[in-house]
Short mmCIF file of C-alpha atoms and ligand atoms in Angstrom, two decimals:
data_model
loop_
_atom_site.label_atom_id
_atom_site.label_comp_id
_atom_site.label_asym_id
_atom_site.label_seq_id
_atom_site.Cartn_x
_atom_site.Cartn_y
_atom_site.Cartn_z
CA THR N 1 -20.18 -26.85 -4.97
CA SER N 2 -20.27 -22.46 -6.02
CA LEU N 3 -22.30 -20.26 -5.53
CA THR N 4 -23.82 -18.38 -9.12
CA LEU N 5 -22.57 -14.88 -8.65
CA GLU N 6 -24.37 -11.88 -10.88
CA TYR N 7 -21.88 -9.44 -8.86
CA GLY N 8 -18.75 -11.85 -7.71
CA ALA N 9 -15.44 -11.73 -9.24
CA HIS N 10 -15.05 -10.75 -12.84
CA ARG N 11 -11.62 -13.16 -13.19
CA ILE N 12 -9.78 -15.88 -11.76
CA GLY N 13 -6.87 -15.04 -11.57
CA LYS N 14 -3.71 -13.13 -11.47
CA ARG N 15 -4.76 -9.84 -14.32
CA THR N 16 -1.31 -10.83 -16.94
CA ASP N 17 -2.67 -6.93 -19.07
CA GLN N 18 0.99 -4.66 -19.49
CA MET N 19 -0.61 -2.01 -16.59
CA MET N 20 -0.64 -4.87 -13.88
CA GLU N 21 2.89 -7.04 -14.75
CA THR N 22 3.35 -2.67 -14.10
CA TRP N 23 2.35 -2.58 -10.35
CA ARG N 24 3.43 -5.91 -9.31
CA ASN N 25 6.71 -4.98 -9.78
CA TYR N 26 6.95 -1.72 -8.35
CA GLY N 27 8.16 -3.38 -5.14
CA LEU N 28 8.03 0.10 -3.08
CA GLY N 29 4.88 2.65 -2.53
CA GLN N 30 4.14 5.36 -0.73
CA PHE N 31 0.95 5.89 1.24
CA ILE N 32 -0.37 9.62 1.81
CA HIS N 33 -2.46 10.80 4.25
CA TRP N 34 -3.51 14.17 3.86
CA GLY N 35 -7.01 16.29 4.64
CA VAL N 36 -8.04 18.73 7.49
CA TYR N 37 -7.38 16.94 10.42
CA ALA N 38 -3.86 17.49 10.02
CA LEU N 39 -4.38 21.10 11.48
CA THR N 40 -6.40 18.78 14.50
CA GLY N 41 -2.72 16.87 15.22
CA GLY N 42 -4.17 14.60 16.92
CA HIS N 43 -5.56 16.97 19.91
CA TRP N 44 -7.78 19.35 20.50
CA ASP N 45 -9.16 21.94 23.44
CA GLY N 46 -5.47 20.81 25.00
CA GLU N 47 -6.54 17.12 25.30
CA TYR N 48 -4.62 14.26 23.27
CA TYR N 49 -6.89 12.35 20.84
CA SER N 50 -4.96 8.92 21.20
CA GLY N 51 -7.45 7.58 18.57
CA ALA N 52 -6.08 7.59 14.47
CA ALA N 53 -5.57 11.32 13.70
CA GLU N 54 -7.72 11.37 11.18
CA TRP N 55 -10.56 9.47 13.06
CA ILE N 56 -10.25 12.62 15.42
CA ARG N 57 -13.87 14.04 13.82
CA SER N 58 -15.31 10.56 15.42
CA TRP N 59 -14.26 12.03 18.87
CA ASP N 60 -16.44 12.68 21.27
CA LYS N 61 -13.92 15.63 23.08
CA MET N 62 -14.49 16.84 19.05
CA PRO N 63 -16.93 19.38 18.65
CA LYS N 64 -18.48 17.99 15.08
CA ASP N 65 -19.49 21.58 14.14
CA ALA N 66 -15.90 22.69 14.71
CA TYR N 67 -13.85 19.95 13.50
CA ASP N 68 -16.27 21.24 10.44
CA GLN N 69 -15.29 24.73 10.65
CA LEU N 70 -11.63 23.53 10.19
CA TYR N 71 -11.93 23.41 6.39
CA LYS N 72 -11.82 27.35 6.99
CA SER N 73 -8.41 27.37 7.89
CA PHE N 74 -5.92 25.10 5.49
CA ASP N 75 -4.03 27.47 4.34
CA PRO N 76 -0.66 25.08 3.62
CA LYS N 77 2.20 27.70 3.46
CA ASN N 78 4.13 25.02 3.37
CA TYR N 79 3.14 22.79 0.57
CA GLU N 80 5.64 21.70 -1.61
CA PRO N 81 4.52 18.75 -4.38
CA LYS N 82 7.67 18.74 -6.24
CA ALA N 83 9.78 18.45 -3.11
CA TRP N 84 7.55 15.84 -1.87
CA ALA N 85 7.67 13.60 -4.74
CA LYS N 86 11.90 14.78 -4.95
CA GLN N 87 11.68 12.73 -1.47
CA ALA N 88 9.61 10.12 -2.33
CA LYS N 89 11.74 9.22 -5.50
CA GLU N 90 15.21 9.57 -3.63
CA MET N 91 13.52 6.68 -0.94
CA GLY N 92 12.60 4.36 -3.83
CA ALA N 93 9.00 4.80 -3.81
CA LYS N 94 7.06 3.79 -7.27
CA TYR N 95 3.80 4.46 -6.54
CA MET N 96 2.40 6.81 -4.90
CA ILE N 97 -1.73 6.38 -3.48
CA ILE N 98 -3.06 10.43 -2.07
CA THR N 99 -6.22 10.76 0.19
CA THR N 100 -7.75 12.91 -1.61
CA LYS N 101 -11.01 12.48 -0.05
CA HIS N 102 -10.72 10.65 3.01
CA HIS N 103 -14.12 9.75 5.25
CA ASP N 104 -14.80 13.38 6.70
CA GLY N 105 -15.41 13.69 3.44
CA PHE N 106 -12.80 17.64 2.53
CA SER N 107 -12.41 17.39 -1.26
CA LEU N 108 -8.55 18.27 -2.19
CA TRP N 109 -9.20 18.56 -5.49
CA PRO N 110 -11.75 21.05 -6.97
CA SER N 111 -15.07 19.77 -6.90
CA LYS N 112 -18.10 20.28 -8.40
CA TYR N 113 -20.38 18.33 -6.68
CA THR N 114 -19.22 18.94 -2.88
CA ASP N 115 -18.64 22.66 -1.53
CA TYR N 116 -16.50 20.86 1.45
CA ASP N 117 -12.92 21.13 -0.87
CA VAL N 118 -10.19 23.12 -1.08
CA THR N 119 -11.49 26.07 -3.66
CA ASN N 120 -13.54 26.94 -0.11
CA SER N 121 -10.44 27.07 1.79
CA PRO N 122 -8.12 30.27 2.31
CA TYR N 123 -5.75 28.01 0.56
CA GLY N 124 -7.96 28.38 -2.51
CA ASN N 125 -6.62 25.72 -4.66
CA ASP N 126 -6.11 22.29 -6.62
CA ILE N 127 -4.08 20.12 -4.26
CA ILE N 128 -4.36 16.83 -5.95
CA GLY N 129 -3.52 18.07 -9.16
CA PRO N 130 0.05 19.77 -8.60
CA LEU N 131 0.51 16.95 -7.43
CA VAL N 132 -0.03 14.65 -9.82
CA GLU N 133 1.34 16.48 -12.09
CA ALA N 134 4.61 16.83 -9.58
CA TYR N 135 5.31 11.94 -9.18
CA ASP N 136 3.86 11.68 -12.85
CA ALA N 137 7.43 14.38 -13.17
CA GLU N 138 9.32 12.36 -11.16
CA GLY N 139 8.29 8.71 -12.10
CA ILE N 140 6.64 8.16 -9.69
CA ASP N 141 3.00 6.22 -10.50
CA VAL N 142 -0.45 7.95 -9.23
CA TYR N 143 -3.02 6.12 -7.67
CA LEU N 144 -6.44 7.75 -5.42
CA TYR N 145 -7.37 6.81 -2.69
CA PHE N 146 -11.22 7.26 -1.98
CA SER N 147 -13.89 6.81 1.15
CA VAL N 148 -16.63 5.99 -0.14
CA MET N 149 -17.92 6.14 3.46
CA ASP N 150 -18.20 10.52 3.71
CA TRP N 151 -19.08 11.78 6.98
CA SER N 152 -20.14 14.85 5.01
CA GLN N 153 -23.01 14.42 3.06
CA PRO N 154 -26.80 14.20 4.17
CA GLY N 155 -27.23 11.48 1.53
CA TYR N 156 -24.70 8.52 3.44
CA ARG N 157 -26.21 5.95 5.83
CA VAL N 158 -24.36 3.06 7.71
CA SER N 159 -27.56 1.06 7.04
CA LEU N 160 -30.71 1.60 4.82
CA GLU N 161 -33.26 0.75 7.65
CA THR N 162 -36.08 3.62 6.15
CA GLU N 163 -37.48 4.43 2.95
CA GLU N 164 -36.45 7.83 3.79
CA ASP N 165 -32.33 6.34 4.01
CA ARG N 166 -33.51 4.85 0.73
CA THR N 167 -33.59 7.84 -1.63
CA ALA N 168 -31.39 9.77 1.04
CA TYR N 169 -29.19 6.98 -0.04
CA GLU N 170 -29.98 7.35 -3.98
CA ASP N 171 -28.71 10.67 -4.24
CA PHE N 172 -25.38 9.64 -1.55
CA LYS N 173 -24.49 7.04 -4.74
CA ALA N 174 -25.36 9.13 -7.25
CA PHE N 175 -22.70 12.17 -5.53
CA THR N 176 -20.09 8.94 -5.50
CA ARG N 177 -20.22 8.10 -9.18
CA ASN N 178 -20.28 11.95 -9.93
CA GLN N 179 -17.20 12.65 -7.88
CA LEU N 180 -15.49 9.25 -9.37
CA ILE N 181 -16.12 10.44 -12.38
CA GLU N 182 -14.55 13.56 -11.60
CA LEU N 183 -11.30 11.89 -10.33
CA LEU N 184 -10.66 10.24 -13.51
CA GLU N 185 -11.34 12.74 -15.73
CA LEU N 186 -9.50 16.15 -14.34
CA TYR N 187 -6.39 13.44 -13.46
CA PRO N 188 -5.72 10.76 -16.07
CA SER N 189 -3.15 9.80 -15.99
CA ALA N 190 -4.01 8.02 -12.86
CA LYS N 191 -3.14 3.94 -13.03
CA GLY N 192 -5.84 3.07 -10.60
CA LEU N 193 -7.46 4.23 -7.09
CA TRP N 194 -7.60 2.54 -3.71
CA PHE N 195 -11.72 2.66 -2.04
CA ASP N 196 -11.60 2.64 1.77
CA GLY N 197 -14.49 3.14 3.84
CA THR N 198 -16.61 0.74 2.19
CA TRP N 199 -17.50 -1.99 4.81
CA ASP N 200 -21.43 -0.52 5.68
CA GLU N 201 -23.84 -2.57 4.98
CA ALA N 202 -25.57 -0.13 3.14
CA TRP N 203 -22.87 0.06 0.99
CA LYS N 204 -22.99 -3.49 0.90
CA GLU N 205 -26.09 -3.96 -0.65
CA GLN N 206 -24.57 -2.39 -3.74
CA ALA N 207 -23.53 -5.16 -6.12
CA VAL N 208 -25.53 -3.48 -9.57
CA PHE N 209 -24.15 -0.10 -8.55
CA ALA N 210 -21.17 -0.34 -7.56
CA ASP N 211 -20.03 -3.13 -10.75
CA GLU N 212 -21.50 -0.51 -13.15
CA LEU N 213 -20.02 2.15 -11.52
CA GLU N 214 -16.35 -0.43 -11.84
CA LYS N 215 -17.05 -1.22 -15.03
CA GLU N 216 -17.76 2.49 -16.01
CA MET N 217 -14.49 3.83 -14.35
CA ARG N 218 -12.34 1.16 -16.03
CA ALA N 219 -13.78 2.27 -19.29
CA MET N 220 -12.92 5.65 -19.48
CA ILE N 221 -9.33 4.84 -18.04
CA PRO N 222 -8.63 1.10 -19.81
CA GLY N 223 -5.85 -1.12 -17.13
CA LEU N 224 -7.13 1.18 -14.68
CA ILE N 225 -5.84 -0.91 -11.50
CA ILE N 226 -8.53 -1.40 -8.02
CA GLY N 227 -8.42 -3.38 -5.24
CA SER N 228 -10.79 -6.13 -3.77
CA ARG N 229 -12.07 -2.82 -1.12
CA PHE N 230 -14.60 -0.98 -3.66
CA ARG N 231 -17.17 -3.37 -4.53
CA PRO N 232 -19.27 -5.84 -2.65
CA ASP N 233 -20.80 -9.41 -4.34
CA ASP N 234 -24.38 -10.83 -4.39
CA TYR N 235 -24.72 -11.60 -0.89
CA GLY N 236 -22.44 -8.39 0.43
CA ASN N 237 -19.09 -9.96 0.35
CA ARG N 238 -15.85 -7.91 0.39
CA HIS N 239 -12.42 -8.48 -0.51
CA PHE N 240 -13.63 -12.63 -1.65
CA ASP N 241 -16.45 -13.45 -2.81
CA SER N 242 -19.18 -15.92 -1.71
CA ASN N 243 -17.29 -18.29 -3.67
CA GLY N 244 -14.33 -17.23 -2.10
CA ASP N 245 -12.49 -15.90 -5.59
CA LEU N 246 -11.08 -12.53 -5.42
CA MET N 247 -12.94 -9.55 -5.97
CA GLY N 248 -10.80 -6.77 -8.21
CA ASP N 249 -7.47 -6.90 -9.31
CA TYR N 250 -5.66 -7.32 -6.21
CA GLU N 251 -6.19 -8.68 -2.69
CA GLN N 252 -5.95 -4.67 -0.55
CA GLY N 253 -7.25 -6.27 3.26
CA TRP N 254 -3.47 -5.89 4.17
CA GLU N 255 -3.34 -2.74 6.62
CA ARG N 256 -0.86 -2.70 8.95
CA LYS N 257 0.11 -6.04 9.05
CA LEU N 258 0.95 -9.00 6.80
CA PRO N 259 0.87 -12.56 5.31
CA ASN N 260 3.25 -14.81 6.66
CA THR N 261 3.59 -17.31 4.24
CA TYR N 262 3.34 -17.88 0.02
CA GLU N 263 -0.23 -19.89 1.49
CA ASP N 264 -1.56 -16.54 3.28
CA THR N 265 -1.02 -14.62 0.18
CA LYS N 266 -3.55 -16.87 -1.69
CA GLY N 267 -0.88 -16.97 -4.66
CA ASN N 268 -2.80 -13.43 -4.93
CA ASP N 269 -0.81 -10.24 -6.06
CA TRP N 270 -1.60 -7.65 -2.66
CA ASP N 271 -0.15 -5.03 -1.48
CA ALA N 272 0.67 -4.32 2.43
CA VAL N 273 -0.57 -0.34 3.37
CA MET N 274 2.16 0.33 7.49
CA THR N 275 2.29 3.17 9.27
CA VAL N 276 5.49 4.47 11.11
CA PRO N 277 3.26 4.52 14.81
CA GLU N 278 1.16 2.00 15.25
CA ASN N 279 -1.88 3.24 14.39
CA GLN N 280 -1.51 7.32 13.20
CA TRP N 281 -1.94 7.94 9.19
CA GLY N 282 -2.81 11.68 9.35
CA TYR N 283 -0.58 14.31 10.85
CA HIS N 284 -0.69 13.69 15.07
CA SER N 285 2.34 15.43 16.84
CA ASP N 286 2.64 13.63 19.35
CA TRP N 287 3.45 10.28 18.70
CA ARG N 288 3.37 8.09 21.84
CA GLY N 289 3.69 3.59 21.64
CA HIS N 290 5.99 1.98 19.62
CA VAL N 291 8.17 4.34 16.29
CA LYS N 292 8.71 1.73 13.15
CA SER N 293 13.07 2.00 12.58
CA SER N 294 14.17 1.99 9.18
CA TYR N 295 15.23 -1.12 9.90
CA GLU N 296 12.30 -3.04 11.13
CA LEU N 297 10.63 -1.63 7.64
CA ILE N 298 13.15 -2.55 5.26
CA GLU N 299 12.58 -6.05 6.70
CA MET N 300 8.97 -6.31 6.29
CA LEU N 301 9.42 -4.43 2.27
CA VAL N 302 11.73 -7.20 1.74
CA LYS N 303 9.23 -9.54 3.36
CA SER N 304 6.22 -8.33 1.19
CA VAL N 305 8.32 -8.09 -1.98
CA SER N 306 9.52 -12.17 -1.19
CA LEU N 307 5.41 -13.05 -0.85
CA ASP N 308 4.53 -11.53 -3.70
CA GLY N 309 3.70 -8.11 -3.09
CA ASN N 310 3.49 -4.31 -2.55
CA PHE N 311 4.58 -2.13 0.37
CA VAL N 312 2.96 0.83 1.01
CA LEU N 313 4.51 3.00 3.33
CA ASN N 314 2.25 5.78 4.72
CA PHE N 315 3.26 9.57 5.36
CA GLY N 316 1.05 12.31 7.09
CA PRO N 317 1.54 15.72 6.34
CA ASP N 318 0.87 18.39 8.81
CA GLY N 319 -1.16 21.60 8.44
CA GLN N 320 0.90 23.02 6.84
CA GLY N 321 2.39 20.66 4.25
CA ASN N 322 5.20 19.86 5.96
CA ILE N 323 6.46 16.18 5.68
CA ARG N 324 7.50 15.74 9.73
CA SER N 325 10.97 15.06 10.50
CA GLU N 326 10.97 10.99 11.76
CA GLU N 327 9.44 10.47 8.39
CA ALA N 328 11.46 12.14 6.23
CA LYS N 329 14.59 10.71 8.56
CA LEU N 330 13.23 6.77 7.67
CA ALA N 331 12.76 8.14 3.69
CA LYS N 332 16.53 9.09 4.19
CA GLU N 333 17.39 5.46 5.54
CA ILE N 334 15.42 3.48 3.36
CA GLY N 335 16.66 5.99 0.40
CA ASP N 336 20.14 5.05 1.38
CA TRP N 337 19.69 0.65 2.09
CA MET N 338 17.27 0.97 -1.32
CA LYS N 339 19.79 2.70 -3.86
CA VAL N 340 22.31 -0.28 -3.29
CA ASN N 341 20.34 -2.89 -2.39
CA GLN N 342 17.36 -2.20 -5.10
CA LYS N 343 18.10 -4.97 -7.48
CA ALA N 344 16.90 -7.43 -4.95
CA ILE N 345 12.80 -5.39 -5.41
CA TYR N 346 11.70 -3.34 -7.68
CA SER N 347 10.75 -6.81 -10.56
CA CYS N 348 11.07 -9.30 -7.48
CA GLY N 349 8.38 -11.63 -6.41
CA TYR N 350 8.75 -14.95 -4.20
CA LEU N 351 10.87 -17.86 -4.48
CA ASN N 352 9.93 -20.86 -3.98
CA TRP N 353 13.08 -21.99 -1.97
CA GLN N 354 12.98 -23.28 1.86
CA LYS N 355 12.41 -19.86 4.07
CA GLN N 356 15.62 -20.34 6.40
CA ASP N 357 15.90 -18.00 9.18
CA TRP N 358 18.65 -15.91 7.91
CA GLY N 359 16.02 -13.99 5.87
CA TYR N 360 14.29 -13.98 2.84
CA TYR N 361 14.41 -15.20 -0.80
CA THR N 362 13.70 -12.58 -3.63
CA GLN N 363 13.67 -13.88 -7.67
CA SER N 364 13.85 -11.05 -10.15
CA ARG N 365 10.63 -11.82 -12.54
CA GLU N 366 12.90 -10.72 -15.29
CA ASP N 367 16.19 -12.37 -15.43
CA GLY N 368 16.14 -14.84 -12.84
CA LYS N 369 18.37 -14.06 -10.38
CA ILE N 370 17.87 -15.18 -7.29
CA TYR N 371 18.77 -12.66 -3.94
CA MET N 372 19.05 -14.16 -0.70
CA VAL N 373 18.75 -10.36 1.73
CA VAL N 374 19.69 -11.30 4.70
CA PHE N 375 18.83 -10.22 7.88
CA ASN N 376 20.30 -12.17 10.76
CA GLN N 377 23.62 -13.62 9.86
CA PRO N 378 24.56 -17.38 11.60
CA LEU N 379 27.41 -16.84 13.82
CA ASP N 380 29.82 -19.07 12.30
CA GLY N 381 28.50 -16.67 8.78
CA LYS N 382 27.13 -19.68 7.35
CA LEU N 383 23.87 -19.00 4.98
CA ARG N 384 21.93 -22.70 4.98
CA VAL N 385 20.33 -22.91 1.28
CA LYS N 386 18.10 -25.23 0.23
CA THR N 387 17.21 -25.08 -2.67
CA ALA N 388 14.08 -26.71 -5.14
CA ASP N 389 14.48 -29.75 -6.45
CA LYS N 390 17.34 -30.45 -9.33
CA VAL N 391 18.78 -27.14 -8.63
CA ILE N 392 22.92 -26.02 -9.49
CA LEU N 393 23.91 -23.15 -7.74
CA ASP N 394 26.52 -21.68 -10.92
CA LYS N 395 27.62 -18.19 -9.04
CA VAL N 396 26.71 -16.87 -6.14
CA TYR N 397 28.23 -13.54 -4.51
CA PRO N 398 26.93 -10.93 -2.84
CA LEU N 399 25.66 -7.64 -4.97
CA GLU N 400 28.51 -4.77 -3.72
CA ASN N 401 30.78 -6.98 -4.87
CA PRO N 402 30.22 -8.89 -7.46
CA GLY N 403 33.80 -10.24 -7.97
CA MET N 404 33.96 -11.81 -4.46
CA ILE N 405 32.79 -14.88 -5.53
CA LEU N 406 31.00 -17.19 -2.88
CA THR N 407 31.46 -21.55 -2.91
CA PRO N 408 28.64 -22.85 -1.71
CA GLU N 409 29.24 -26.49 0.33
CA LEU N 410 27.48 -28.85 0.01
CA ILE N 411 25.34 -30.75 3.38
CA GLN N 412 23.09 -32.78 1.21
CA LYS N 413 20.81 -33.18 -1.97
CA ASN N 414 19.17 -29.64 -2.52
CA GLU N 415 20.74 -28.19 0.67
CA TYR N 416 23.75 -26.29 1.59
CA PHE N 417 25.86 -23.33 3.22
CA ILE N 418 26.90 -20.56 1.46
CA PRO N 419 29.65 -19.15 3.67
CA VAL N 420 29.43 -15.12 3.32
CA ILE N 421 32.70 -13.20 4.37
CA MET N 422 33.08 -12.64 8.26
CA ASP N 423 35.50 -9.61 7.87
CA GLN N 424 33.27 -7.49 6.80
CA LYS N 425 31.50 -6.04 9.02
CA TRP N 426 27.88 -5.98 7.76
CA THR N 427 26.28 -3.28 9.18
CA SER N 428 22.41 -3.03 7.51
CA PRO N 429 20.68 -6.33 5.49
CA TYR N 430 22.72 -7.04 3.00
CA VAL N 431 22.81 -9.27 -0.54
CA ILE N 432 23.26 -12.31 -1.49
CA VAL N 433 22.88 -13.37 -5.06
CA VAL N 434 22.49 -15.98 -6.46
CA GLU N 435 22.55 -17.32 -10.05
CA SER N 436 20.87 -20.91 -10.93
CA SER N 437 19.94 -23.75 -13.74
CA SER N 438 18.25 -26.51 -13.12
CA THR N 439 19.69 -29.58 -13.74
CA ASP N 440 16.40 -32.95 -15.06
CA GLU N 441 19.10 -35.00 -13.23
CA ASP N 442 20.74 -35.23 -10.37
CA LYS N 443 23.35 -33.84 -9.86
CA ASN N 444 23.84 -33.18 -6.84
CA GLY N 445 25.22 -36.58 -5.54
CA GLY N 446 22.90 -37.98 -2.92
CA PHE N 447 24.26 -39.29 0.49
C1 2OX M 1 -5.95 3.51 4.90
C2 2OX M 1 -6.37 3.40 5.88
N1 2OX M 1 -7.95 3.04 6.33
C3 2OX M 1 -8.35 3.84 7.43
C4 2OX M 1 -9.32 3.11 8.34
C5 2OX M 1 -9.64 1.98 8.90
N2 2OX M 1 -10.94 0.98 9.86
C6 2OX M 1 -10.73 0.80 10.60
C7 2OX M 1 -12.00 0.63 10.75
C8 2OX M 1 -12.49 -0.66 12.44
C9 2OX M 1 -11.44 -1.62 11.92
C10 2OX M 1 -10.80 -1.58 11.27
C11 2OX M 1 -9.89 -0.60 10.43
N3 2OX M 1 -11.55 2.78 9.07
N4 2OX M 1 -10.69 2.98 8.40
C12 2OX M 1 -7.91 4.66 8.52
O1 2OX M 1 -8.33 5.37 8.24
C13 2OX M 1 -6.87 4.80 7.34
O2 2OX M 1 -7.38 5.85 5.56
#
């Protein structure tokens, strides 16, 4: 039985409009976490902060008033939005999500509703506007990250225990709405909002307010894309309402992790947002522990696309507006791979053939071409392929060398070995293209 919900999912199933089709076909995105936390580099008073750098204000060794004065030193001399956008273009990102305001409440745009914004820093100018323009100019769609949780706001509450809490929170709700309307008025080319900081009990009681605000924002920019992490339903559930139906336009729950199977995705649209180190979004000058390679990140990208999702890689510029060398190197390496293999990524998604050990299948939503993205080449050079029922393999060839036709060896019904080129020394993941057709009878013969 399902509950009657006023404020649960307003749509069952995927959005099919053009803006969502475009979103679904991005494949690769760039996250940018930037703010006054970048000035600390994850350290304070010479001490190393082992948490996520953008959370340093919550560290017991970080005096709150010292953090809250940092904006008076925010003057990023090396901020070059055009260079950032060019780098993202080279990497092959089709969209970018920028932190307009993180949990600390520092607003990177000139906000009428708070003095804790760039206009009151030495930098003085709008950070967001030039970034939106630069990315729009490169043809990369812009999405605005907004943290509802705002430690700088007197009305912010984790939970609503007293009448005073409730009165204060009404002011906070009005402030939150004002800033969001302001952002959409200032940056109407934004294609969506990426919400964060909505896990507090106080916010989870705001089903009515959040629903009205979401409707108001969607009316301002038709087709606006908002994920599952904004609205709580009648019972305070986000992501999936109390009947298990997806809230918002796509599932926004894959943070520093990926689904493993198509079943894990529940057949929804989704994005995965990923850090380069284990857990640093804002700039930390001392990355400890495992730092992901471009090989690992390319595999995560391909795995995401193979399961009908988008993969969003995070960049954390430093306090002066520099992109750190590790991130610049990853952008270049991923971009080099994308230049050769992008057909297996853009406008591609899930294919219902049985997953094999050598890697991932993706299928173009435009022409139906199937891509085998090989990460683990079998030592005998034979890629096992188990097609869906009644599928004929018409033409198989390496994406990099369409003239080299590969001849599948039939193992049994709907199962083949594709011989890959052994003399060609593959040093990075490569793509085999499969052009196939379906038949209404069993042409493979049987055993
Ligand atoms: C996209 C990422 N979401 C923010 C985050 C994650 N978390 C969090 C908090 C408690 C448990 C698990 C995750 N808190 N803030 C990170 O700071 C970054 O912005």
